[in-house]
mmCIF file with all atom_site columns, C-alpha atoms in Angstrom:
data_model
loop_
_atom_site.group_PDB
_atom_site.id
_atom_site.type_symbol
_atom_site.label_atom_id
_atom_site.label_alt_id
_atom_site.label_comp_id
_atom_site.label_asym_id
_atom_site.label_entity_id
_atom_site.label_seq_id
_atom_site.pdbx_PDB_ins_code
_atom_site.Cartn_x
_atom_site.Cartn_y
_atom_site.Cartn_z
_atom_site.occupancy
_atom_site.B_iso_or_equiv
_atom_site.pdbx_formal_charge
_atom_site.auth_seq_id
_atom_site.auth_comp_id
_atom_site.auth_asym_id
_atom_site.auth_atom_id
_atom_site.pdbx_PDB_model_num
ATOM 1   C CA . UNK A 1 1   ? -13.697 -6.821  9.488   1.00 0.00 ? 1   UNK A CA 1
ATOM 2   C CA . UNK A 1 2   ? -11.792 -6.936  6.278   1.00 0.00 ? 2   UNK A CA 1
ATOM 3   C CA . UNK A 1 3   ? -8.847  -9.021  5.289   1.00 0.00 ? 3   UNK A CA 1
ATOM 4   C CA . UNK A 1 4   ? -6.941  -9.907  2.191   1.00 0.00 ? 4   UNK A CA 1
ATOM 5   C CA . UNK A 1 5   ? -5.336  -13.233 1.379   1.00 0.00 ? 5   UNK A CA 1
ATOM 6   C CA . UNK A 1 6   ? -2.889  -13.640 -1.436  1.00 0.00 ? 6   UNK A CA 1
ATOM 7   C CA . UNK A 1 7   ? -2.830  -17.345 -2.026  1.00 0.00 ? 7   UNK A CA 1
ATOM 8   C CA . UNK A 1 8   ? 0.697   -17.581 -3.430  1.00 0.00 ? 8   UNK A CA 1
ATOM 9   C CA . UNK A 1 9   ? 3.745   -16.043 -1.805  1.00 0.00 ? 9   UNK A CA 1
ATOM 10  C CA . UNK A 1 10  ? 5.857   -16.721 -4.874  1.00 0.00 ? 10  UNK A CA 1
ATOM 11  C CA . UNK A 1 11  ? 5.032   -17.351 -8.532  1.00 0.00 ? 11  UNK A CA 1
ATOM 12  C CA . UNK A 1 12  ? 7.577   -18.298 -11.171 1.00 0.00 ? 12  UNK A CA 1
ATOM 13  C CA . UNK A 1 13  ? 6.725   -18.209 -14.878 1.00 0.00 ? 13  UNK A CA 1
ATOM 14  C CA . UNK A 1 14  ? 8.545   -18.399 -18.181 1.00 0.00 ? 14  UNK A CA 1
ATOM 15  C CA . UNK A 1 15  ? 8.686   -15.324 -20.361 1.00 0.00 ? 15  UNK A CA 1
ATOM 16  C CA . UNK A 1 16  ? 5.762   -15.303 -22.767 1.00 0.00 ? 16  UNK A CA 1
ATOM 17  C CA . UNK A 1 17  ? 3.526   -17.533 -20.648 1.00 0.00 ? 17  UNK A CA 1
ATOM 18  C CA . UNK A 1 18  ? 0.442   -16.425 -18.675 1.00 0.00 ? 18  UNK A CA 1
ATOM 19  C CA . UNK A 1 19  ? 0.624   -15.049 -15.145 1.00 0.00 ? 19  UNK A CA 1
ATOM 20  C CA . UNK A 1 20  ? -2.057  -15.628 -12.502 1.00 0.00 ? 20  UNK A CA 1
ATOM 21  C CA . UNK A 1 21  ? -1.877  -14.012 -9.067  1.00 0.00 ? 21  UNK A CA 1
ATOM 22  C CA . UNK A 1 22  ? -4.680  -15.003 -6.735  1.00 0.00 ? 22  UNK A CA 1
ATOM 23  C CA . UNK A 1 23  ? -6.378  -12.788 -4.181  1.00 0.00 ? 23  UNK A CA 1
ATOM 24  C CA . UNK A 1 24  ? -9.336  -13.458 -1.904  1.00 0.00 ? 24  UNK A CA 1
ATOM 25  C CA . UNK A 1 25  ? -10.863 -10.868 0.372   1.00 0.00 ? 25  UNK A CA 1
ATOM 26  C CA . UNK A 1 26  ? -13.404 -10.642 3.124   1.00 0.00 ? 26  UNK A CA 1
ATOM 27  C CA . UNK A 1 27  ? -15.474 -7.518  3.553   1.00 0.00 ? 27  UNK A CA 1
ATOM 28  C CA . UNK A 1 28  ? -18.706 -6.546  5.225   1.00 0.00 ? 28  UNK A CA 1
ATOM 29  C CA . UNK A 1 29  ? -19.614 -4.062  2.501   1.00 0.00 ? 29  UNK A CA 1
ATOM 30  C CA . UNK A 1 30  ? -18.962 -3.382  -1.159  1.00 0.00 ? 30  UNK A CA 1
ATOM 31  C CA . UNK A 1 31  ? -15.237 -2.857  -1.144  1.00 0.00 ? 31  UNK A CA 1
ATOM 32  C CA . UNK A 1 32  ? -12.841 -1.033  -3.380  1.00 0.00 ? 32  UNK A CA 1
ATOM 33  C CA . UNK A 1 33  ? -10.097 -3.373  -4.586  1.00 0.00 ? 33  UNK A CA 1
ATOM 34  C CA . UNK A 1 34  ? -6.688  -2.606  -6.010  1.00 0.00 ? 34  UNK A CA 1
ATOM 35  C CA . UNK A 1 35  ? -3.579  -4.302  -7.321  1.00 0.00 ? 35  UNK A CA 1
ATOM 36  C CA . UNK A 1 36  ? -0.229  -2.618  -6.874  1.00 0.00 ? 36  UNK A CA 1
ATOM 37  C CA . UNK A 1 37  ? 3.247   -3.525  -8.076  1.00 0.00 ? 37  UNK A CA 1
ATOM 38  C CA . UNK A 1 38  ? 6.489   -2.767  -6.287  1.00 0.00 ? 38  UNK A CA 1
ATOM 39  C CA . UNK A 1 39  ? 9.950   -2.995  -7.754  1.00 0.00 ? 39  UNK A CA 1
ATOM 40  C CA . UNK A 1 40  ? 12.883  -3.314  -5.332  1.00 0.00 ? 40  UNK A CA 1
ATOM 41  C CA . UNK A 1 41  ? 13.381  -0.312  -3.019  1.00 0.00 ? 41  UNK A CA 1
ATOM 42  C CA . UNK A 1 42  ? 10.646  1.653   -4.764  1.00 0.00 ? 42  UNK A CA 1
ATOM 43  C CA . UNK A 1 43  ? 7.208   2.889   -3.867  1.00 0.00 ? 43  UNK A CA 1
ATOM 44  C CA . UNK A 1 44  ? 4.052   1.167   -5.054  1.00 0.00 ? 44  UNK A CA 1
ATOM 45  C CA . UNK A 1 45  ? 2.525   1.713   -8.459  1.00 0.00 ? 45  UNK A CA 1
ATOM 46  C CA . UNK A 1 46  ? -1.162  1.163   -9.143  1.00 0.00 ? 46  UNK A CA 1
ATOM 47  C CA . UNK A 1 47  ? -1.851  -1.525  -11.742 1.00 0.00 ? 47  UNK A CA 1
ATOM 48  C CA . UNK A 1 48  ? -5.635  -1.410  -11.662 1.00 0.00 ? 48  UNK A CA 1
ATOM 49  C CA . UNK A 1 49  ? -8.649  -0.811  -9.434  1.00 0.00 ? 49  UNK A CA 1
ATOM 50  C CA . UNK A 1 50  ? -12.212 -1.974  -8.963  1.00 0.00 ? 50  UNK A CA 1
ATOM 51  C CA . UNK A 1 51  ? -14.670 0.539   -7.515  1.00 0.00 ? 51  UNK A CA 1
ATOM 52  C CA . UNK A 1 52  ? -18.125 -0.926  -8.309  1.00 0.00 ? 52  UNK A CA 1
ATOM 53  C CA . UNK A 1 53  ? -18.116 -0.389  -12.066 1.00 0.00 ? 53  UNK A CA 1
ATOM 54  C CA . UNK A 1 54  ? -17.291 -3.142  -14.576 1.00 0.00 ? 54  UNK A CA 1
ATOM 55  C CA . UNK A 1 55  ? -16.266 -6.404  -12.926 1.00 0.00 ? 55  UNK A CA 1
ATOM 56  C CA . UNK A 1 56  ? -13.506 -7.033  -15.468 1.00 0.00 ? 56  UNK A CA 1
ATOM 57  C CA . UNK A 1 57  ? -10.922 -4.356  -14.928 1.00 0.00 ? 57  UNK A CA 1
ATOM 58  C CA . UNK A 1 58  ? -8.104  -3.605  -17.333 1.00 0.00 ? 58  UNK A CA 1
ATOM 59  C CA . UNK A 1 59  ? -4.932  -2.046  -16.039 1.00 0.00 ? 59  UNK A CA 1
ATOM 60  C CA . UNK A 1 60  ? -1.541  -0.945  -17.204 1.00 0.00 ? 60  UNK A CA 1
ATOM 61  C CA . UNK A 1 61  ? 1.108   -3.128  -18.854 1.00 0.00 ? 61  UNK A CA 1
ATOM 62  C CA . UNK A 1 62  ? -1.433  -5.682  -20.089 1.00 0.00 ? 62  UNK A CA 1
ATOM 63  C CA . UNK A 1 63  ? -2.714  -6.719  -16.662 1.00 0.00 ? 63  UNK A CA 1
ATOM 64  C CA . UNK A 1 64  ? -6.360  -7.297  -15.884 1.00 0.00 ? 64  UNK A CA 1
ATOM 65  C CA . UNK A 1 65  ? -8.394  -8.543  -12.945 1.00 0.00 ? 65  UNK A CA 1
ATOM 66  C CA . UNK A 1 66  ? -11.905 -9.847  -12.469 1.00 0.00 ? 66  UNK A CA 1
ATOM 67  C CA . UNK A 1 67  ? -14.040 -9.058  -9.449  1.00 0.00 ? 67  UNK A CA 1
ATOM 68  C CA . UNK A 1 68  ? -16.134 -12.079 -8.475  1.00 0.00 ? 68  UNK A CA 1
ATOM 69  C CA . UNK A 1 69  ? -18.391 -11.240 -5.586  1.00 0.00 ? 69  UNK A CA 1
ATOM 70  C CA . UNK A 1 70  ? -19.735 -14.784 -5.205  1.00 0.00 ? 70  UNK A CA 1
ATOM 71  C CA . UNK A 1 71  ? -16.198 -16.094 -4.789  1.00 0.00 ? 71  UNK A CA 1
ATOM 72  C CA . UNK A 1 72  ? -14.885 -12.992 -2.962  1.00 0.00 ? 72  UNK A CA 1
ATOM 73  C CA . UNK A 1 73  ? -11.948 -13.020 -5.335  1.00 0.00 ? 73  UNK A CA 1
ATOM 74  C CA . UNK A 1 74  ? -10.009 -10.461 -7.346  1.00 0.00 ? 74  UNK A CA 1
ATOM 75  C CA . UNK A 1 75  ? -7.377  -12.439 -9.249  1.00 0.00 ? 75  UNK A CA 1
ATOM 76  C CA . UNK A 1 76  ? -4.801  -10.665 -11.408 1.00 0.00 ? 76  UNK A CA 1
ATOM 77  C CA . UNK A 1 77  ? -3.813  -12.030 -14.806 1.00 0.00 ? 77  UNK A CA 1
ATOM 78  C CA . UNK A 1 78  ? -1.602  -11.235 -17.755 1.00 0.00 ? 78  UNK A CA 1
ATOM 79  C CA . UNK A 1 79  ? -1.614  -13.315 -20.939 1.00 0.00 ? 79  UNK A CA 1
ATOM 80  C CA . UNK A 1 80  ? 2.100   -13.107 -21.629 1.00 0.00 ? 80  UNK A CA 1
ATOM 81  C CA . UNK A 1 81  ? 4.765   -12.380 -19.014 1.00 0.00 ? 81  UNK A CA 1
ATOM 82  C CA . UNK A 1 82  ? 7.667   -10.076 -19.731 1.00 0.00 ? 82  UNK A CA 1
ATOM 83  C CA . UNK A 1 83  ? 10.989  -9.957  -17.917 1.00 0.00 ? 83  UNK A CA 1
ATOM 84  C CA . UNK A 1 84  ? 10.076  -6.504  -16.599 1.00 0.00 ? 84  UNK A CA 1
ATOM 85  C CA . UNK A 1 85  ? 7.095   -8.025  -14.758 1.00 0.00 ? 85  UNK A CA 1
ATOM 86  C CA . UNK A 1 86  ? 9.438   -9.488  -12.155 1.00 0.00 ? 86  UNK A CA 1
ATOM 87  C CA . UNK A 1 87  ? 8.421   -7.644  -8.979  1.00 0.00 ? 87  UNK A CA 1
ATOM 88  C CA . UNK A 1 88  ? 6.263   -7.926  -5.888  1.00 0.00 ? 88  UNK A CA 1
ATOM 89  C CA . UNK A 1 89  ? 2.502   -7.576  -6.244  1.00 0.00 ? 89  UNK A CA 1
ATOM 90  C CA . UNK A 1 90  ? 0.020   -6.549  -3.581  1.00 0.00 ? 90  UNK A CA 1
ATOM 91  C CA . UNK A 1 91  ? -3.728  -6.978  -3.466  1.00 0.00 ? 91  UNK A CA 1
ATOM 92  C CA . UNK A 1 92  ? -5.410  -4.231  -1.431  1.00 0.00 ? 92  UNK A CA 1
ATOM 93  C CA . UNK A 1 93  ? -8.960  -3.812  -0.148  1.00 0.00 ? 93  UNK A CA 1
ATOM 94  C CA . UNK A 1 94  ? -10.665 -0.707  1.209   1.00 0.00 ? 94  UNK A CA 1
ATOM 95  C CA . UNK A 1 95  ? -13.936 -1.064  3.076   1.00 0.00 ? 95  UNK A CA 1
ATOM 96  C CA . UNK A 1 96  ? -16.009 1.945   4.184   1.00 0.00 ? 96  UNK A CA 1
ATOM 97  C CA . UNK A 1 97  ? -17.268 -0.137  7.105   1.00 0.00 ? 97  UNK A CA 1
ATOM 98  C CA . UNK A 1 98  ? -13.657 -0.294  8.288   1.00 0.00 ? 98  UNK A CA 1
ATOM 99  C CA . UNK A 1 99  ? -12.934 3.419   8.121   1.00 0.00 ? 99  UNK A CA 1
ATOM 100 C CA . UNK A 1 100 ? -11.671 3.205   4.534   1.00 0.00 ? 100 UNK A CA 1
ATOM 101 C CA . UNK A 1 101 ? -8.430  1.714   5.777   1.00 0.00 ? 101 UNK A CA 1
ATOM 102 C CA . UNK A 1 102 ? -6.353  0.161   3.054   1.00 0.00 ? 102 UNK A CA 1
ATOM 103 C CA . UNK A 1 103 ? -5.597  -3.436  4.000   1.00 0.00 ? 103 UNK A CA 1
ATOM 104 C CA . UNK A 1 104 ? -2.773  -5.190  2.187   1.00 0.00 ? 104 UNK A CA 1
ATOM 105 C CA . UNK A 1 105 ? -2.230  -8.797  1.362   1.00 0.00 ? 105 UNK A CA 1
ATOM 106 C CA . UNK A 1 106 ? 1.165   -10.256 2.237   1.00 0.00 ? 106 UNK A CA 1
ATOM 107 C CA . UNK A 1 107 ? 2.352   -9.915  -1.345  1.00 0.00 ? 107 UNK A CA 1
ATOM 108 C CA . UNK A 1 108 ? 3.300   -12.258 -4.173  1.00 0.00 ? 108 UNK A CA 1
ATOM 109 C CA . UNK A 1 109 ? 6.803   -12.224 -5.590  1.00 0.00 ? 109 UNK A CA 1
ATOM 110 C CA . UNK A 1 110 ? 6.900   -12.897 -9.319  1.00 0.00 ? 110 UNK A CA 1
ATOM 111 C CA . UNK A 1 111 ? 10.012  -14.176 -11.037 1.00 0.00 ? 111 UNK A CA 1
ATOM 112 C CA . UNK A 1 112 ? 10.194  -14.491 -14.802 1.00 0.00 ? 112 UNK A CA 1
ATOM 113 C CA . UNK A 1 113 ? 12.480  -17.064 -16.406 1.00 0.00 ? 113 UNK A CA 1
ATOM 114 C CA . UNK A 1 114 ? 14.053  -16.326 -19.768 1.00 0.00 ? 114 UNK A CA 1
ATOM 115 C CA . UNK B 2 1   ? 3.855   18.088  -10.943 1.00 0.00 ? 1   UNK B CA 1
ATOM 116 C CA . UNK B 2 2   ? 1.282   16.633  -8.559  1.00 0.00 ? 2   UNK B CA 1
ATOM 117 C CA . UNK B 2 3   ? 2.414   13.889  -6.286  1.00 0.00 ? 3   UNK B CA 1
ATOM 118 C CA . UNK B 2 4   ? 3.405   12.661  -2.889  1.00 0.00 ? 4   UNK B CA 1
ATOM 119 C CA . UNK B 2 5   ? 6.907   13.299  -1.634  1.00 0.00 ? 5   UNK B CA 1
ATOM 120 C CA . UNK B 2 6   ? 8.737   11.531  1.136   1.00 0.00 ? 6   UNK B CA 1
ATOM 121 C CA . UNK B 2 7   ? 12.007  12.748  2.518   1.00 0.00 ? 7   UNK B CA 1
ATOM 122 C CA . UNK B 2 8   ? 14.692  11.816  3.082   1.00 0.00 ? 8   UNK B CA 1
ATOM 123 C CA . UNK B 2 9   ? 15.119  8.682   0.983   1.00 0.00 ? 9   UNK B CA 1
ATOM 124 C CA . UNK B 2 10  ? 17.663  7.206   3.388   1.00 0.00 ? 10  UNK B CA 1
ATOM 125 C CA . UNK B 2 11  ? 17.963  8.016   7.081   1.00 0.00 ? 11  UNK B CA 1
ATOM 126 C CA . UNK B 2 12  ? 20.411  6.802   9.683   1.00 0.00 ? 12  UNK B CA 1
ATOM 127 C CA . UNK B 2 13  ? 19.916  7.362   13.391  1.00 0.00 ? 13  UNK B CA 1
ATOM 128 C CA . UNK B 2 14  ? 21.466  6.228   16.605  1.00 0.00 ? 14  UNK B CA 1
ATOM 129 C CA . UNK B 2 15  ? 19.494  4.002   18.895  1.00 0.00 ? 15  UNK B CA 1
ATOM 130 C CA . UNK B 2 16  ? 17.447  5.972   21.415  1.00 0.00 ? 16  UNK B CA 1
ATOM 131 C CA . UNK B 2 17  ? 16.940  9.027   19.221  1.00 0.00 ? 17  UNK B CA 1
ATOM 132 C CA . UNK B 2 18  ? 13.588  10.180  17.924  1.00 0.00 ? 18  UNK B CA 1
ATOM 133 C CA . UNK B 2 19  ? 13.400  10.773  14.184  1.00 0.00 ? 19  UNK B CA 1
ATOM 134 C CA . UNK B 2 20  ? 10.726  12.388  12.011  1.00 0.00 ? 20  UNK B CA 1
ATOM 135 C CA . UNK B 2 21  ? 9.916   11.260  8.485   1.00 0.00 ? 21  UNK B CA 1
ATOM 136 C CA . UNK B 2 22  ? 8.339   13.798  6.170   1.00 0.00 ? 22  UNK B CA 1
ATOM 137 C CA . UNK B 2 23  ? 5.378   13.185  3.858   1.00 0.00 ? 23  UNK B CA 1
ATOM 138 C CA . UNK B 2 24  ? 3.881   15.942  1.715   1.00 0.00 ? 24  UNK B CA 1
ATOM 139 C CA . UNK B 2 25  ? 1.213   15.726  -0.985  1.00 0.00 ? 25  UNK B CA 1
ATOM 140 C CA . UNK B 2 26  ? -0.099  18.361  -3.381  1.00 0.00 ? 26  UNK B CA 1
ATOM 141 C CA . UNK B 2 27  ? -2.942  16.207  -4.706  1.00 0.00 ? 27  UNK B CA 1
ATOM 142 C CA . UNK B 2 28  ? -5.573  17.707  -2.404  1.00 0.00 ? 28  UNK B CA 1
ATOM 143 C CA . UNK B 2 29  ? -6.270  14.232  -1.051  1.00 0.00 ? 29  UNK B CA 1
ATOM 144 C CA . UNK B 2 30  ? -8.344  13.784  2.079   1.00 0.00 ? 30  UNK B CA 1
ATOM 145 C CA . UNK B 2 31  ? -6.773  10.667  3.520   1.00 0.00 ? 31  UNK B CA 1
ATOM 146 C CA . UNK B 2 32  ? -3.161  9.967   4.311   1.00 0.00 ? 32  UNK B CA 1
ATOM 147 C CA . UNK B 2 33  ? -1.495  6.803   5.602   1.00 0.00 ? 33  UNK B CA 1
ATOM 148 C CA . UNK B 2 34  ? 1.796   5.542   6.967   1.00 0.00 ? 34  UNK B CA 1
ATOM 149 C CA . UNK B 2 35  ? 2.931   1.979   6.393   1.00 0.00 ? 35  UNK B CA 1
ATOM 150 C CA . UNK B 2 36  ? 5.916   0.009   7.479   1.00 0.00 ? 36  UNK B CA 1
ATOM 151 C CA . UNK B 2 37  ? 7.380   -2.665  5.215   1.00 0.00 ? 37  UNK B CA 1
ATOM 152 C CA . UNK B 2 38  ? 9.663   -5.447  6.404   1.00 0.00 ? 38  UNK B CA 1
ATOM 153 C CA . UNK B 2 39  ? 11.004  -8.263  4.231   1.00 0.00 ? 39  UNK B CA 1
ATOM 154 C CA . UNK B 2 40  ? 8.428   -11.016 3.766   1.00 0.00 ? 40  UNK B CA 1
ATOM 155 C CA . UNK B 2 41  ? 5.757   -9.201  5.800   1.00 0.00 ? 41  UNK B CA 1
ATOM 156 C CA . UNK B 2 42  ? 4.028   -6.987  3.278   1.00 0.00 ? 42  UNK B CA 1
ATOM 157 C CA . UNK B 2 43  ? 2.825   -3.554  4.405   1.00 0.00 ? 43  UNK B CA 1
ATOM 158 C CA . UNK B 2 44  ? 1.509   -2.918  7.887   1.00 0.00 ? 44  UNK B CA 1
ATOM 159 C CA . UNK B 2 45  ? -0.540  0.149   8.751   1.00 0.00 ? 45  UNK B CA 1
ATOM 160 C CA . UNK B 2 46  ? 0.934   2.442   11.406  1.00 0.00 ? 46  UNK B CA 1
ATOM 161 C CA . UNK B 2 47  ? -1.397  5.468   11.406  1.00 0.00 ? 47  UNK B CA 1
ATOM 162 C CA . UNK B 2 48  ? -3.964  6.997   9.105   1.00 0.00 ? 48  UNK B CA 1
ATOM 163 C CA . UNK B 2 49  ? -5.841  10.267  8.863   1.00 0.00 ? 49  UNK B CA 1
ATOM 164 C CA . UNK B 2 50  ? -9.016  11.116  6.974   1.00 0.00 ? 50  UNK B CA 1
ATOM 165 C CA . UNK B 2 51  ? -9.220  14.824  7.821   1.00 0.00 ? 51  UNK B CA 1
ATOM 166 C CA . UNK B 2 52  ? -7.050  17.562  9.237   1.00 0.00 ? 52  UNK B CA 1
ATOM 167 C CA . UNK B 2 53  ? -6.458  17.440  13.000  1.00 0.00 ? 53  UNK B CA 1
ATOM 168 C CA . UNK B 2 54  ? -7.710  13.885  13.237  1.00 0.00 ? 54  UNK B CA 1
ATOM 169 C CA . UNK B 2 55  ? -5.891  10.567  12.972  1.00 0.00 ? 55  UNK B CA 1
ATOM 170 C CA . UNK B 2 56  ? -6.299  6.974   14.074  1.00 0.00 ? 56  UNK B CA 1
ATOM 171 C CA . UNK B 2 57  ? -3.971  4.193   15.092  1.00 0.00 ? 57  UNK B CA 1
ATOM 172 C CA . UNK B 2 58  ? -3.376  1.403   12.671  1.00 0.00 ? 58  UNK B CA 1
ATOM 173 C CA . UNK B 2 59  ? -2.250  -2.108  13.439  1.00 0.00 ? 59  UNK B CA 1
ATOM 174 C CA . UNK B 2 60  ? 1.251   -1.308  14.735  1.00 0.00 ? 60  UNK B CA 1
ATOM 175 C CA . UNK B 2 61  ? 1.084   2.219   16.199  1.00 0.00 ? 61  UNK B CA 1
ATOM 176 C CA . UNK B 2 62  ? 3.159   1.567   19.330  1.00 0.00 ? 62  UNK B CA 1
ATOM 177 C CA . UNK B 2 63  ? 6.347   3.606   19.345  1.00 0.00 ? 63  UNK B CA 1
ATOM 178 C CA . UNK B 2 64  ? 5.153   5.988   16.624  1.00 0.00 ? 64  UNK B CA 1
ATOM 179 C CA . UNK B 2 65  ? 3.381   9.344   16.613  1.00 0.00 ? 65  UNK B CA 1
ATOM 180 C CA . UNK B 2 66  ? 1.872   11.527  13.881  1.00 0.00 ? 66  UNK B CA 1
ATOM 181 C CA . UNK B 2 67  ? 0.269   14.922  13.363  1.00 0.00 ? 67  UNK B CA 1
ATOM 182 C CA . UNK B 2 68  ? -2.069  16.296  10.701  1.00 0.00 ? 68  UNK B CA 1
ATOM 183 C CA . UNK B 2 69  ? -2.034  20.061  11.103  1.00 0.00 ? 69  UNK B CA 1
ATOM 184 C CA . UNK B 2 70  ? -2.327  20.670  7.368   1.00 0.00 ? 70  UNK B CA 1
ATOM 185 C CA . UNK B 2 71  ? -4.113  18.700  4.672   1.00 0.00 ? 71  UNK B CA 1
ATOM 186 C CA . UNK B 2 72  ? -0.887  18.428  2.678   1.00 0.00 ? 72  UNK B CA 1
ATOM 187 C CA . UNK B 2 73  ? 1.358   17.105  5.417   1.00 0.00 ? 73  UNK B CA 1
ATOM 188 C CA . UNK B 2 74  ? 1.415   13.972  7.585   1.00 0.00 ? 74  UNK B CA 1
ATOM 189 C CA . UNK B 2 75  ? 4.795   13.595  9.340   1.00 0.00 ? 75  UNK B CA 1
ATOM 190 C CA . UNK B 2 76  ? 5.650   10.418  11.215  1.00 0.00 ? 76  UNK B CA 1
ATOM 191 C CA . UNK B 2 77  ? 7.876   10.404  14.293  1.00 0.00 ? 77  UNK B CA 1
ATOM 192 C CA . UNK B 2 78  ? 9.630   7.192   15.190  1.00 0.00 ? 78  UNK B CA 1
ATOM 193 C CA . UNK B 2 79  ? 10.267  7.423   18.908  1.00 0.00 ? 79  UNK B CA 1
ATOM 194 C CA . UNK B 2 80  ? 12.825  5.696   21.063  1.00 0.00 ? 80  UNK B CA 1
ATOM 195 C CA . UNK B 2 81  ? 10.002  3.492   22.349  1.00 0.00 ? 81  UNK B CA 1
ATOM 196 C CA . UNK B 2 82  ? 9.800   1.700   18.995  1.00 0.00 ? 82  UNK B CA 1
ATOM 197 C CA . UNK B 2 83  ? 11.727  -1.494  19.662  1.00 0.00 ? 83  UNK B CA 1
ATOM 198 C CA . UNK B 2 84  ? 12.682  -2.368  16.103  1.00 0.00 ? 84  UNK B CA 1
ATOM 199 C CA . UNK B 2 85  ? 12.560  0.797   14.000  1.00 0.00 ? 85  UNK B CA 1
ATOM 200 C CA . UNK B 2 86  ? 14.824  -0.250  11.122  1.00 0.00 ? 86  UNK B CA 1
ATOM 201 C CA . UNK B 2 87  ? 12.464  -0.664  8.141   1.00 0.00 ? 87  UNK B CA 1
ATOM 202 C CA . UNK B 2 88  ? 11.200  0.805   4.891   1.00 0.00 ? 88  UNK B CA 1
ATOM 203 C CA . UNK B 2 89  ? 8.459   3.382   5.525   1.00 0.00 ? 89  UNK B CA 1
ATOM 204 C CA . UNK B 2 90  ? 5.843   4.272   2.934   1.00 0.00 ? 90  UNK B CA 1
ATOM 205 C CA . UNK B 2 91  ? 3.422   7.168   2.974   1.00 0.00 ? 91  UNK B CA 1
ATOM 206 C CA . UNK B 2 92  ? 0.252   7.187   0.885   1.00 0.00 ? 92  UNK B CA 1
ATOM 207 C CA . UNK B 2 93  ? -2.721  9.435   0.205   1.00 0.00 ? 93  UNK B CA 1
ATOM 208 C CA . UNK B 2 94  ? -6.138  8.894   -1.326  1.00 0.00 ? 94  UNK B CA 1
ATOM 209 C CA . UNK B 2 95  ? -9.427  10.599  -2.126  1.00 0.00 ? 95  UNK B CA 1
ATOM 210 C CA . UNK B 2 96  ? -12.568 9.555   -0.303  1.00 0.00 ? 96  UNK B CA 1
ATOM 211 C CA . UNK B 2 97  ? -15.636 9.850   -2.540  1.00 0.00 ? 97  UNK B CA 1
ATOM 212 C CA . UNK B 2 98  ? -18.843 8.831   -0.842  1.00 0.00 ? 98  UNK B CA 1
ATOM 213 C CA . UNK B 2 99  ? -18.575 5.132   -0.095  1.00 0.00 ? 99  UNK B CA 1
ATOM 214 C CA . UNK B 2 100 ? -15.601 4.569   -2.333  1.00 0.00 ? 100 UNK B CA 1
ATOM 215 C CA . UNK B 2 101 ? -11.926 4.932   -1.654  1.00 0.00 ? 101 UNK B CA 1
ATOM 216 C CA . UNK B 2 102 ? -10.224 5.734   -4.885  1.00 0.00 ? 102 UNK B CA 1
ATOM 217 C CA . UNK B 2 103 ? -6.696  4.621   -5.508  1.00 0.00 ? 103 UNK B CA 1
ATOM 218 C CA . UNK B 2 104 ? -3.913  5.449   -3.090  1.00 0.00 ? 104 UNK B CA 1
ATOM 219 C CA . UNK B 2 105 ? -0.829  7.204   -4.341  1.00 0.00 ? 105 UNK B CA 1
ATOM 220 C CA . UNK B 2 106 ? 2.411   6.200   -2.710  1.00 0.00 ? 106 UNK B CA 1
ATOM 221 C CA . UNK B 2 107 ? 5.601   8.061   -2.060  1.00 0.00 ? 107 UNK B CA 1
ATOM 222 C CA . UNK B 2 108 ? 8.952   6.519   -2.929  1.00 0.00 ? 108 UNK B CA 1
ATOM 223 C CA . UNK B 2 109 ? 9.608   5.546   0.658   1.00 0.00 ? 109 UNK B CA 1
ATOM 224 C CA . UNK B 2 110 ? 12.163  6.280   3.361   1.00 0.00 ? 110 UNK B CA 1
ATOM 225 C CA . UNK B 2 111 ? 14.581  3.592   4.452   1.00 0.00 ? 111 UNK B CA 1
ATOM 226 C CA . UNK B 2 112 ? 15.366  4.109   8.115   1.00 0.00 ? 112 UNK B CA 1
ATOM 227 C CA . UNK B 2 113 ? 18.350  2.387   9.644   1.00 0.00 ? 113 UNK B CA 1
ATOM 228 C CA . UNK B 2 114 ? 18.980  2.608   13.354  1.00 0.00 ? 114 UNK B CA 1
ATOM 229 C CA . UNK B 2 115 ? 22.487  1.784   14.497  1.00 0.00 ? 115 UNK B CA 1
#
């Protein structure tokens, strides 16, 4: 079985400071992992993905994530938050042993203080 | 332009009526998915399909039905049996390559309100 746990339901940062969004997963096989961002009343936009290549993955808008198999983690970071980063973020895992279903974490809401 | 299109963006229906949400993709993707999103609950999987004429129930399939007669289309019907249908519905598609699921592309969503 696969599952995804986003460890923080809400993160608040000041503009210009680092952002860390934590994600742990469980999977019985080598998973594909994704981070998506959703702005209010919009669809989801892919930030980055891990599909068994480099463990440090760079995405759009300055985000990156590191796949750590030993810790079953895929945390998302950005060195300097911008006001436009205020949104909801979802960690997603896809496991071929689970029919390739995309399983979502509960989401982390990011607010950015001026 | 390639993409995934959901229509309509907003939908209002009276209680007890069935309603069908459209999802079309021209990305030639194998897999398609329907999710429901409620405030504070993230996305929950309703149905998914990996090939034409085949689909599987997700975590909250009760009160919903789907079809996959064409690769490009995966409509979702919200039936009168769905006890709390008011929600934001998202459709997605993805490529399946061997043992990897590449990224899913999402539509812009349909907000269904039942009155």
